[in-house]
PDB file of C-alpha atoms in Angstrom:
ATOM      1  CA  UNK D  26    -119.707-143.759 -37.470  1.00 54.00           C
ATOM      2  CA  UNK D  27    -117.551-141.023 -38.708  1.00 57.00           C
ATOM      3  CA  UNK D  28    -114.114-141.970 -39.208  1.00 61.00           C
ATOM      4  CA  UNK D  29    -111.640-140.238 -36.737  1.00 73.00           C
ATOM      5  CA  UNK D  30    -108.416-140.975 -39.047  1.00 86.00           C
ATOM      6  CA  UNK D  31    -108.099-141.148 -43.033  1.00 92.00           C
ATOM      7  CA  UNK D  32    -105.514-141.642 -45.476  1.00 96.00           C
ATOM      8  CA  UNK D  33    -104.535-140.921 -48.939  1.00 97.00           C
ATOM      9  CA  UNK D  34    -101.694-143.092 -50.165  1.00 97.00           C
ATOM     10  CA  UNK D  35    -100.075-142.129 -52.620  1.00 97.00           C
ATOM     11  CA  UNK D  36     -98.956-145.090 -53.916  1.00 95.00           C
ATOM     12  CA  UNK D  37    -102.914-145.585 -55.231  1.00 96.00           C
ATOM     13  CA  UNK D  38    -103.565-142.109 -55.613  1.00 98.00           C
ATOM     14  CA  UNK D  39    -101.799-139.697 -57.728  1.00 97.00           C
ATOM     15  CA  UNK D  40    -103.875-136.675 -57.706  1.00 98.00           C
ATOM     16  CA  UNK D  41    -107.365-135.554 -55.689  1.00 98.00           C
ATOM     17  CA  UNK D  42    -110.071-133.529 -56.939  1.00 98.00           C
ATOM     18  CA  UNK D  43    -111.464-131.176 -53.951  1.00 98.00           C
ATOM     19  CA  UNK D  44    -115.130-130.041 -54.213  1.00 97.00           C
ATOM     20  CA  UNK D  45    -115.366-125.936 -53.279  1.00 96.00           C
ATOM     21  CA  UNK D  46    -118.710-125.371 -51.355  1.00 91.00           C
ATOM     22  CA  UNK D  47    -118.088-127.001 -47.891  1.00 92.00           C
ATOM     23  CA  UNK D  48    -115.162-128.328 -48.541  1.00 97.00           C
ATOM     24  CA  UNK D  49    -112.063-125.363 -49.071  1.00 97.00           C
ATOM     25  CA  UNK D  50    -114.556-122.621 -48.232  1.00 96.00           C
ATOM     26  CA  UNK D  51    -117.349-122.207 -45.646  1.00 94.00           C
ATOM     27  CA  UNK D  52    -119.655-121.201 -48.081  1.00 90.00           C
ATOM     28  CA  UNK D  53    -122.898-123.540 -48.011  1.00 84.00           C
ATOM     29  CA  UNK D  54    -124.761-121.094 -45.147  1.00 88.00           C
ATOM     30  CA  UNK D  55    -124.125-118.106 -47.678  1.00 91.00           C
ATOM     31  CA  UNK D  56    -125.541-120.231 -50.238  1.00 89.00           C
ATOM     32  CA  UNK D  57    -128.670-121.776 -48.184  1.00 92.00           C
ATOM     33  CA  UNK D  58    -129.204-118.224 -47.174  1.00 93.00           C
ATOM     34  CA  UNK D  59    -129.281-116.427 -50.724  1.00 94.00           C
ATOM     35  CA  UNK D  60    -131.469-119.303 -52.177  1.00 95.00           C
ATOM     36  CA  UNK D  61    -134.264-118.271 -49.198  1.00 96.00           C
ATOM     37  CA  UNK D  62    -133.811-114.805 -50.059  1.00 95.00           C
ATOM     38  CA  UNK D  63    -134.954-115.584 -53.426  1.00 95.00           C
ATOM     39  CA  UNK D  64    -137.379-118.554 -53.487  1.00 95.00           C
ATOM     40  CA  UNK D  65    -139.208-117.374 -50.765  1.00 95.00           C
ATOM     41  CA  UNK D  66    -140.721-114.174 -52.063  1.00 93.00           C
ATOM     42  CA  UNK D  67    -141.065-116.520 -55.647  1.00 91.00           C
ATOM     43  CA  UNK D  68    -143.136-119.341 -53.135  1.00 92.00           C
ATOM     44  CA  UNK D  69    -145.300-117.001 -51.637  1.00 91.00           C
ATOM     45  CA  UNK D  70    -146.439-114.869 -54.956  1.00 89.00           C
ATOM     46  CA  UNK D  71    -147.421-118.650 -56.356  1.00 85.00           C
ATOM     47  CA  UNK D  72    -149.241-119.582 -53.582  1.00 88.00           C
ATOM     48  CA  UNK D  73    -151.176-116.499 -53.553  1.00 89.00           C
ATOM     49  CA  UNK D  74    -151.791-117.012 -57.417  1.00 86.00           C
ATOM     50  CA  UNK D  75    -153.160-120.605 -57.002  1.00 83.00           C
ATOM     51  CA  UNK D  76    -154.996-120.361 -53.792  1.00 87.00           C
ATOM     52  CA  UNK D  77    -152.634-122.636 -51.838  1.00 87.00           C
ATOM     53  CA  UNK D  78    -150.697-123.053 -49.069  1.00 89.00           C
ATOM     54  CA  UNK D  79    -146.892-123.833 -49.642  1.00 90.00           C
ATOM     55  CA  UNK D  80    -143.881-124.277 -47.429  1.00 93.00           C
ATOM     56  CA  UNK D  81    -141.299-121.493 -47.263  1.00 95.00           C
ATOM     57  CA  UNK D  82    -137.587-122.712 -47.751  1.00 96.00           C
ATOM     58  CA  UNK D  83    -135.553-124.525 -44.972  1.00 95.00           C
ATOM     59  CA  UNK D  84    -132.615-123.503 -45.474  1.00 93.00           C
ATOM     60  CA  UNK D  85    -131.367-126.882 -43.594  1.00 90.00           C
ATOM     61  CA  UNK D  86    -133.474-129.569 -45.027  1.00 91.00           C
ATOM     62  CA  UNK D  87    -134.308-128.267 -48.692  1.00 94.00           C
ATOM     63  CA  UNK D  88    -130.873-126.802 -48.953  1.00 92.00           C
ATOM     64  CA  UNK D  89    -128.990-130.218 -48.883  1.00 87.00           C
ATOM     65  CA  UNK D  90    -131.750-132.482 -50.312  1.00 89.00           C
ATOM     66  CA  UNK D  91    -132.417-130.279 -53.465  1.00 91.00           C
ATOM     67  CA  UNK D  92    -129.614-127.980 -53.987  1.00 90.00           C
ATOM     68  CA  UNK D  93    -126.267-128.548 -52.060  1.00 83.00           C
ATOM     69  CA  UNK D  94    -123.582-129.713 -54.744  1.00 77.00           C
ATOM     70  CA  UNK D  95    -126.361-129.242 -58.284  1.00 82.00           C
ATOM     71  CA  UNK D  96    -125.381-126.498 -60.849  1.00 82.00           C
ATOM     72  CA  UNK D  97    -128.491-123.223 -60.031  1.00 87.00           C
ATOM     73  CA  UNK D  98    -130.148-124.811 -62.703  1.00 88.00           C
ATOM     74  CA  UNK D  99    -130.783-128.057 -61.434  1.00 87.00           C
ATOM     75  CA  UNK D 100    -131.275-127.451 -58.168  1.00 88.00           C
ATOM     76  CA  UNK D 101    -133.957-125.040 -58.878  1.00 92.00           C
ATOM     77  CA  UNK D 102    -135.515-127.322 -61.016  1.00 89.00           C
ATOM     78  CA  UNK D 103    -135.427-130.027 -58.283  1.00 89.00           C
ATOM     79  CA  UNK D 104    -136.659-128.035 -55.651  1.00 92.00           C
ATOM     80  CA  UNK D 105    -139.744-126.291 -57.064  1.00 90.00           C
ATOM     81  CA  UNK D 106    -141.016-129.917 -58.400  1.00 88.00           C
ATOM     82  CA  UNK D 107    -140.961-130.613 -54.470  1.00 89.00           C
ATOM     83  CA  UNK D 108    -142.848-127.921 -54.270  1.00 88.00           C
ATOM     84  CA  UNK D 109    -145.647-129.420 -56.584  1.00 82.00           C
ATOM     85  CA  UNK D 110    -144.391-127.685 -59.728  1.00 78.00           C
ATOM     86  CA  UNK D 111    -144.046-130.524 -61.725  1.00 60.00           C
ATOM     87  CA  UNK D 112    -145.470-132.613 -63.468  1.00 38.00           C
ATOM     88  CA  UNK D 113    -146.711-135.682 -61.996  1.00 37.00           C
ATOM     89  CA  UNK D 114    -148.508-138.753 -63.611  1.00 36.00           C
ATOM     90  CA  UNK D 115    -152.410-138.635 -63.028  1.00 34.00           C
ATOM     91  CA  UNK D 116    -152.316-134.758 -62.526  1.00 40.00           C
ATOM     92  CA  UNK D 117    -152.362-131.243 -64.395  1.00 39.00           C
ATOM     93  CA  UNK D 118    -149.555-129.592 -62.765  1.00 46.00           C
ATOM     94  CA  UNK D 119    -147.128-127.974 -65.085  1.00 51.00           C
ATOM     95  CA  UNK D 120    -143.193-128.279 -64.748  1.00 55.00           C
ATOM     96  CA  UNK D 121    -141.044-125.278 -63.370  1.00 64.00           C
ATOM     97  CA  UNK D 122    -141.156-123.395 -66.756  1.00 75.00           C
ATOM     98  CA  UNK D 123    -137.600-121.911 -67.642  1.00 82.00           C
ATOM     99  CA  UNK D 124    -138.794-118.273 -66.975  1.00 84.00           C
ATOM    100  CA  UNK D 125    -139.155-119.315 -63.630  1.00 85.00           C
ATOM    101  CA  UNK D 126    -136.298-121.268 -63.212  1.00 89.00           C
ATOM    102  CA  UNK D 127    -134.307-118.497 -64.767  1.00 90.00           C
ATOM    103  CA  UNK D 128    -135.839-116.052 -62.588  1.00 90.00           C
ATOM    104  CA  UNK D 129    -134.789-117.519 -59.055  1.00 92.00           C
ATOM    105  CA  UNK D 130    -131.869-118.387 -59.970  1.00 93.00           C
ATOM    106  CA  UNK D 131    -130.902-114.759 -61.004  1.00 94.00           C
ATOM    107  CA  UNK D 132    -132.279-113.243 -57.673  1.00 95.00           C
ATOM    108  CA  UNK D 133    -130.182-116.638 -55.646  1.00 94.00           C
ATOM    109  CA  UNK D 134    -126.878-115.294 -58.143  1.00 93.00           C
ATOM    110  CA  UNK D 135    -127.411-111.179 -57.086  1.00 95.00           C
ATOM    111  CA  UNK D 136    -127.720-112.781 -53.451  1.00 95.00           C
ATOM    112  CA  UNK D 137    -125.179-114.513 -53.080  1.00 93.00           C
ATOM    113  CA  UNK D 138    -122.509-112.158 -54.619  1.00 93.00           C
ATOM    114  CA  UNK D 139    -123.828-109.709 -52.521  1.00 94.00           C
ATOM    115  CA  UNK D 140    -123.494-111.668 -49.365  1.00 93.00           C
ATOM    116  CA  UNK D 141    -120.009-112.592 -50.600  1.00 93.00           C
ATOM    117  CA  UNK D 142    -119.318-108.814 -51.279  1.00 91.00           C
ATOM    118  CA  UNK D 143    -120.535-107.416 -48.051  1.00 92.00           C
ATOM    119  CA  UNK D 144    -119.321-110.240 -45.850  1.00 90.00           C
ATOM    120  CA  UNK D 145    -116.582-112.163 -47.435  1.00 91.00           C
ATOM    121  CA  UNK D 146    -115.591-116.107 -47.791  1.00 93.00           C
ATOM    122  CA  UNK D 147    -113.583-118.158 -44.859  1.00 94.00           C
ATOM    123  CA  UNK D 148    -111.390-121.156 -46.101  1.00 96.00           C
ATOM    124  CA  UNK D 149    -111.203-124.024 -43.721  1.00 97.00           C
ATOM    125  CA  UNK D 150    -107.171-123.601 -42.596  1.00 97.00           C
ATOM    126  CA  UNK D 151    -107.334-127.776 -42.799  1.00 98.00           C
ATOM    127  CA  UNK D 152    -108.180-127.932 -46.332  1.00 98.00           C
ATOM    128  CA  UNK D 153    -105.658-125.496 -47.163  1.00 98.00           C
ATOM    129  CA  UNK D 154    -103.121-127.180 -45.015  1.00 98.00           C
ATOM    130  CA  UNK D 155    -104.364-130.598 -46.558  1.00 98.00           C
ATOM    131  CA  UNK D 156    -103.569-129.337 -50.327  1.00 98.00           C
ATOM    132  CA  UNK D 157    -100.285-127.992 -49.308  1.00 97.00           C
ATOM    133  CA  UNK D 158     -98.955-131.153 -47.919  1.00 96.00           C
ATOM    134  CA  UNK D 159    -100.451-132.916 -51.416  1.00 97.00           C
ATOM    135  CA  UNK D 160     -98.598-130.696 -53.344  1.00 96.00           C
ATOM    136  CA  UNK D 161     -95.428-130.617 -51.559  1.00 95.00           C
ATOM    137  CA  UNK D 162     -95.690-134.465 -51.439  1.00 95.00           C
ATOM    138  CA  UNK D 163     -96.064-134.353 -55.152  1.00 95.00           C
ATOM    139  CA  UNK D 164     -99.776-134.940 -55.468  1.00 97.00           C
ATOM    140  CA  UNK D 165    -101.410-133.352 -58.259  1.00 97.00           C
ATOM    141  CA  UNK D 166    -104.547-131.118 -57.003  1.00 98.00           C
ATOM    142  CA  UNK D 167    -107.736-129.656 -58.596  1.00 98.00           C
ATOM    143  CA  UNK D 168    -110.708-127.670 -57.297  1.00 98.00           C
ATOM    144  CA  UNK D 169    -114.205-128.268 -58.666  1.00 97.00           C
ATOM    145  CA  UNK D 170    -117.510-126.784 -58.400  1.00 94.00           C
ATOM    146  CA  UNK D 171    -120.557-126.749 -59.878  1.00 88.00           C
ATOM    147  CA  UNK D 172    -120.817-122.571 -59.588  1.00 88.00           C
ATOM    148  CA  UNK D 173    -119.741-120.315 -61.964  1.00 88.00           C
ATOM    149  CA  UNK D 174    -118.975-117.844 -59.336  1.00 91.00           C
ATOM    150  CA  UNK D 175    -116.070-119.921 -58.055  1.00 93.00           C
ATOM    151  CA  UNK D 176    -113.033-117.422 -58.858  1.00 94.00           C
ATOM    152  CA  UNK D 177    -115.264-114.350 -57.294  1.00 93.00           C
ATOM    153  CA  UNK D 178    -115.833-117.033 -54.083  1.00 95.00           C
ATOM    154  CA  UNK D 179    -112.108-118.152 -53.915  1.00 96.00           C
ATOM    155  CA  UNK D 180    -110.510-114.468 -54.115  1.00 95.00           C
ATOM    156  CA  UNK D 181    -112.904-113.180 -51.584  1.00 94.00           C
ATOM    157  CA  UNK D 182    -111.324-116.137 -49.373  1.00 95.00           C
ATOM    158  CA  UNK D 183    -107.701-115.273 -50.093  1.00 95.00           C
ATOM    159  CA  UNK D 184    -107.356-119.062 -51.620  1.00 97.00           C
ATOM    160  CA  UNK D 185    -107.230-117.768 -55.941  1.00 95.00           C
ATOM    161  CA  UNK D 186    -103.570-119.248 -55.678  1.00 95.00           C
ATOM    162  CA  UNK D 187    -104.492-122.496 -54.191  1.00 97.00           C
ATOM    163  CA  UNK D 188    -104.577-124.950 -56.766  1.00 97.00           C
ATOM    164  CA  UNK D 189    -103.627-124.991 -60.285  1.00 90.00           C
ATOM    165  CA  UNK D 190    -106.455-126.927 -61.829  1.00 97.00           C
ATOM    166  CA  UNK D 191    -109.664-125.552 -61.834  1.00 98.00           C
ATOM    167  CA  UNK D 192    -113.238-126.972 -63.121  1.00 98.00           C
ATOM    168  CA  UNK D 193    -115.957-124.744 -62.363  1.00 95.00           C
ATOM    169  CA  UNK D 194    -119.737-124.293 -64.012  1.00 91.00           C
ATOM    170  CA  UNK D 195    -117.970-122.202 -66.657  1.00 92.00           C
ATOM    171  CA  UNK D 196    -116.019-124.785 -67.877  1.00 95.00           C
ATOM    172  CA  UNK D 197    -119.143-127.032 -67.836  1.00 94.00           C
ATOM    173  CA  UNK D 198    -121.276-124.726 -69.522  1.00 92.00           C
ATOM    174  CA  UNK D 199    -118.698-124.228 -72.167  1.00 95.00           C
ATOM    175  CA  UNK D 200    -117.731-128.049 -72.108  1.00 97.00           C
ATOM    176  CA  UNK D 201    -121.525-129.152 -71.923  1.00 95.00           C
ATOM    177  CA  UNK D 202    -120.830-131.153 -69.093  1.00 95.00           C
ATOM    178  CA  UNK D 203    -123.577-132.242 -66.619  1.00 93.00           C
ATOM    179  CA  UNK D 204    -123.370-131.335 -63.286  1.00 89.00           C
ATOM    180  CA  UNK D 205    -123.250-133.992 -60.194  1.00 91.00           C
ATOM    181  CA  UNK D 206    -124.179-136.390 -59.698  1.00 94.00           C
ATOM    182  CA  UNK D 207    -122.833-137.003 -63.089  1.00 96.00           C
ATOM    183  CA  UNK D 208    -119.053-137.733 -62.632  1.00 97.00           C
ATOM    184  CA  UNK D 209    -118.248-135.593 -65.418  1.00 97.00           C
ATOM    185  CA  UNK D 210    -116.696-132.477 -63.632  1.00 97.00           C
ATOM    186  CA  UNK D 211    -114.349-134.673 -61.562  1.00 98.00           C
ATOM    187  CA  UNK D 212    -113.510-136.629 -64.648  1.00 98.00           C
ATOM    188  CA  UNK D 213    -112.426-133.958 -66.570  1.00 98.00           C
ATOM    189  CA  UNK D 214    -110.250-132.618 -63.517  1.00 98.00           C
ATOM    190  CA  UNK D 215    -108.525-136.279 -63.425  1.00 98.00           C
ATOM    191  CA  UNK D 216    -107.937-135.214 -67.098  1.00 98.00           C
ATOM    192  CA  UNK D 217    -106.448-131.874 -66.645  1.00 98.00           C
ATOM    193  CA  UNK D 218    -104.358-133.413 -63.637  1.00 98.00           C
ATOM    194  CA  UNK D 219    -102.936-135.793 -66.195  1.00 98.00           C
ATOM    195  CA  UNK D 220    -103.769-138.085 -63.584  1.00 98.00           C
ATOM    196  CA  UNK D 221    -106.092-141.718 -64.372  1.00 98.00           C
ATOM    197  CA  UNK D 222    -109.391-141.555 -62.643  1.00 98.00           C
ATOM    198  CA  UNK D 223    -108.771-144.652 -61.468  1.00 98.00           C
ATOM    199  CA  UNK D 224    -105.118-143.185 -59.499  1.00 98.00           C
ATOM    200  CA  UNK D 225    -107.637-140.044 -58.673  1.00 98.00           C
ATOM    201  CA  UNK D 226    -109.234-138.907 -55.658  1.00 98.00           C
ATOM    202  CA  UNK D 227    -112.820-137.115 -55.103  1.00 98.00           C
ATOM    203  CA  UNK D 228    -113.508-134.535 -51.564  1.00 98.00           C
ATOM    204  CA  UNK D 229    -116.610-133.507 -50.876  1.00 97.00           C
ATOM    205  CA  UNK D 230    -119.133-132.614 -48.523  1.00 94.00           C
ATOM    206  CA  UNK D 231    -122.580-132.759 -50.798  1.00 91.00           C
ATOM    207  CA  UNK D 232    -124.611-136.033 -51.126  1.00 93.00           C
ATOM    208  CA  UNK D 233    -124.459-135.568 -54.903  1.00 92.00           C
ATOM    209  CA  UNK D 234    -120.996-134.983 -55.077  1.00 95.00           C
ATOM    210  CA  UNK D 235    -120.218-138.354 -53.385  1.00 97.00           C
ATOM    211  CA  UNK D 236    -122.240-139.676 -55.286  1.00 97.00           C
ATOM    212  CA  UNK D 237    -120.685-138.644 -58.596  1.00 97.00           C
ATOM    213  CA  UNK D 238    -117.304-139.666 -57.430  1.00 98.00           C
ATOM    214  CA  UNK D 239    -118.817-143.333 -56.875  1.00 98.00           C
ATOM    215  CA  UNK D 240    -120.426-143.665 -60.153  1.00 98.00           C
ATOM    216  CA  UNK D 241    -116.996-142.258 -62.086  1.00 98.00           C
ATOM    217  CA  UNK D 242    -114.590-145.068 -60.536  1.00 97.00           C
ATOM    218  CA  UNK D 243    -112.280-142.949 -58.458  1.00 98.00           C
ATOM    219  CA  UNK D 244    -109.854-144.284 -56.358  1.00 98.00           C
ATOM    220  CA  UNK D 245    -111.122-143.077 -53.268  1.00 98.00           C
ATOM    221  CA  UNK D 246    -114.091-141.489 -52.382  1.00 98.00           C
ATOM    222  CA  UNK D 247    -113.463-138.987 -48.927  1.00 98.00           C
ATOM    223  CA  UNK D 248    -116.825-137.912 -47.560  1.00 97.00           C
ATOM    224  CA  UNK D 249    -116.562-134.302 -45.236  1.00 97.00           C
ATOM    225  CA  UNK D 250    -119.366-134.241 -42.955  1.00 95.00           C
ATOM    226  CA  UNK D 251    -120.297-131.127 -41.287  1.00 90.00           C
ATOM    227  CA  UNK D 252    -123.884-131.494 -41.418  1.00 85.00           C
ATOM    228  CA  UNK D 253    -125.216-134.245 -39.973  1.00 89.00           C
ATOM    229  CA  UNK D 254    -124.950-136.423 -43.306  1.00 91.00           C
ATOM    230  CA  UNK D 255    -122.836-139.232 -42.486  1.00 94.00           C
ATOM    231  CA  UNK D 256    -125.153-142.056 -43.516  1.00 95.00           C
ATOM    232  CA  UNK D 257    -126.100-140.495 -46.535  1.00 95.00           C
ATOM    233  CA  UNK D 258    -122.677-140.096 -47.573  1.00 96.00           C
ATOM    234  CA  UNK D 259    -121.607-143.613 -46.855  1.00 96.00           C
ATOM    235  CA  UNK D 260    -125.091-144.840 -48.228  1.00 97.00           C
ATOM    236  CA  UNK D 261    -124.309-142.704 -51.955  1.00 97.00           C
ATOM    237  CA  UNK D 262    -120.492-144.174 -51.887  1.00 97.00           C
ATOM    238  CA  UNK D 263    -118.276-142.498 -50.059  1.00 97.00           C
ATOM    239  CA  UNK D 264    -115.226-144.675 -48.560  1.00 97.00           C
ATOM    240  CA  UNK D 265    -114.657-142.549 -45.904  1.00 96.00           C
ATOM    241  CA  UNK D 266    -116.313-140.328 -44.067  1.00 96.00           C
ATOM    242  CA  UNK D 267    -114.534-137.337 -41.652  1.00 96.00           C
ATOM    243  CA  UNK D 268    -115.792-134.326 -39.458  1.00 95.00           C
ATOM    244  CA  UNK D 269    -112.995-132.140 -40.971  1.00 96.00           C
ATOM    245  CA  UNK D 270    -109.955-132.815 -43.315  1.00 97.00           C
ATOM    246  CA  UNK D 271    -107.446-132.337 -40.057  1.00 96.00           C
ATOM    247  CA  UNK D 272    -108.701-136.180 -39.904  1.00 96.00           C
ATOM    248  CA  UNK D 273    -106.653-137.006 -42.931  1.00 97.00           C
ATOM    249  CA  UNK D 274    -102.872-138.166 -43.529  1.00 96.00           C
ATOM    250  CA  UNK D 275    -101.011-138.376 -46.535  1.00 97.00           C
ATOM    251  CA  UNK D 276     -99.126-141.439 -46.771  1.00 95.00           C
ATOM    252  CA  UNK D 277     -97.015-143.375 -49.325  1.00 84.00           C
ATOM    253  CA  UNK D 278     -93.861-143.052 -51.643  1.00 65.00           C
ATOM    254  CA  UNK D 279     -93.823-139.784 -51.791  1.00 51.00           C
ATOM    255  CA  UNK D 280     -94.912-138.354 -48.464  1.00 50.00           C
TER     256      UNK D 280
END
């Protein structure tokens, strides 16, 4: 079950990493939305081309098995091989080529910004509240995502001011770092905190993310569930799991 209190101590933890998507802003529903808006039309012109019958996208299931917390990239990769565009021992089917990889995720990138533009971005007021008592407790704090639309996301939700360390899928394309569930974006927040990976702590809502923050070593591992996820999250390493960051106390030395 879903833990109804959580803390971070602060005499174990000296800074926390805070995944964007799902996390600070209530963004995964723009996201799940702008990926249907461009793999479906890409699903059905392949189906039609090859005489078969595939699946639009579920924007529920698909979204958080094959894309919720993976760079565009990756998660477009992942997803069309579960659509049979892959290769596969003891068949002829071809792997997502990168034009087509390239192509959906440049409609899912004009989609989503225009979503963003026309609609805007909530923050969740307990995240923010969360990362202010952090800070004023002395906690270092980062934000991390795997987007490269992360400043555009966090100005349209008021929050560009929020946190002082950023890691986003600029800094990994630049970097070459992998995206979850590497560890390699969290680690290199820990390292911009100035804070030991093993004194840091990882938030986050996506399976992968958890994940990530298990294989790097953190400290503590605080699983937000506001999907229905709770097992997986436990199951991929998280510590904790909570409904909503309200759930969580900051404790310790400093507090």
């Amino acid at each position: 079950m879903a833990a109804t209190r959580a803390a971070i101590a602060l005499d174990e933890v000296g800074g926390v990493a805070f995944d964007m998507d799902g996390v600070v802003t209530d963004t995964a529903p723009v996201h799940a939305a702008a990926w249907k808006e461009a793999l479906d039309p890409f699903l059905r012109d392949y189906a039609r081309s090859a005489g078969e019958r595939i699946p639009p996208f579920d924007v529920h299931g698909d979204y958080l098995r094959y894309l919720d917390g993976r760079t565009r990239a990756e998660g477009a990769r992942a997803f069309l091989a579960s659509r049979g565009m892959a290769s596969a021992e003891g068949t002829d089917r071809q792997a997502p080529d990168a034009a087509a990889v390239a192509l959906v995720c440049e409609r899912k990138d004009a989609a989503f910004l225009d979503r963003v533009r026309r609609f805007g971005v909530a923050g969740f007021a307990s995240t923010v509240a969360l990362v202010g008592e952090l800070r004023r407790a002395g906690a270092a704090t980062a934000l991390v995502s795997a987007s490269r639309n992360c400043t555009a996301v966090m100005e349209a939700a008021g929050l560009a001011d929020l946190f002082g360390v950023r890691v986003d899928g600029g800094d990994a394309a630049r970097l070459h770092l992998p995206g979850k569930p590497d560890p390699a974006l969290f680690v290199e927040a820990a390292r911009r905190m100035r804070v030991p990976v093993a004194r840091t702590a990882v938030v986050e809502d996506a399976v992968a993310g958890v994940e990530a923050g298990a294989r790097g070593g953190f400290a503590l591992v605080i699983g937000v569930d506001r999907t229905g996820q709770e097992r997986e999250l436990y199951r991929h390493g998280a510590h904790v799991v909570v409904s909503d960051l309200s759930q969580v106390t900051v404790v310790g030395r400093s507090a």
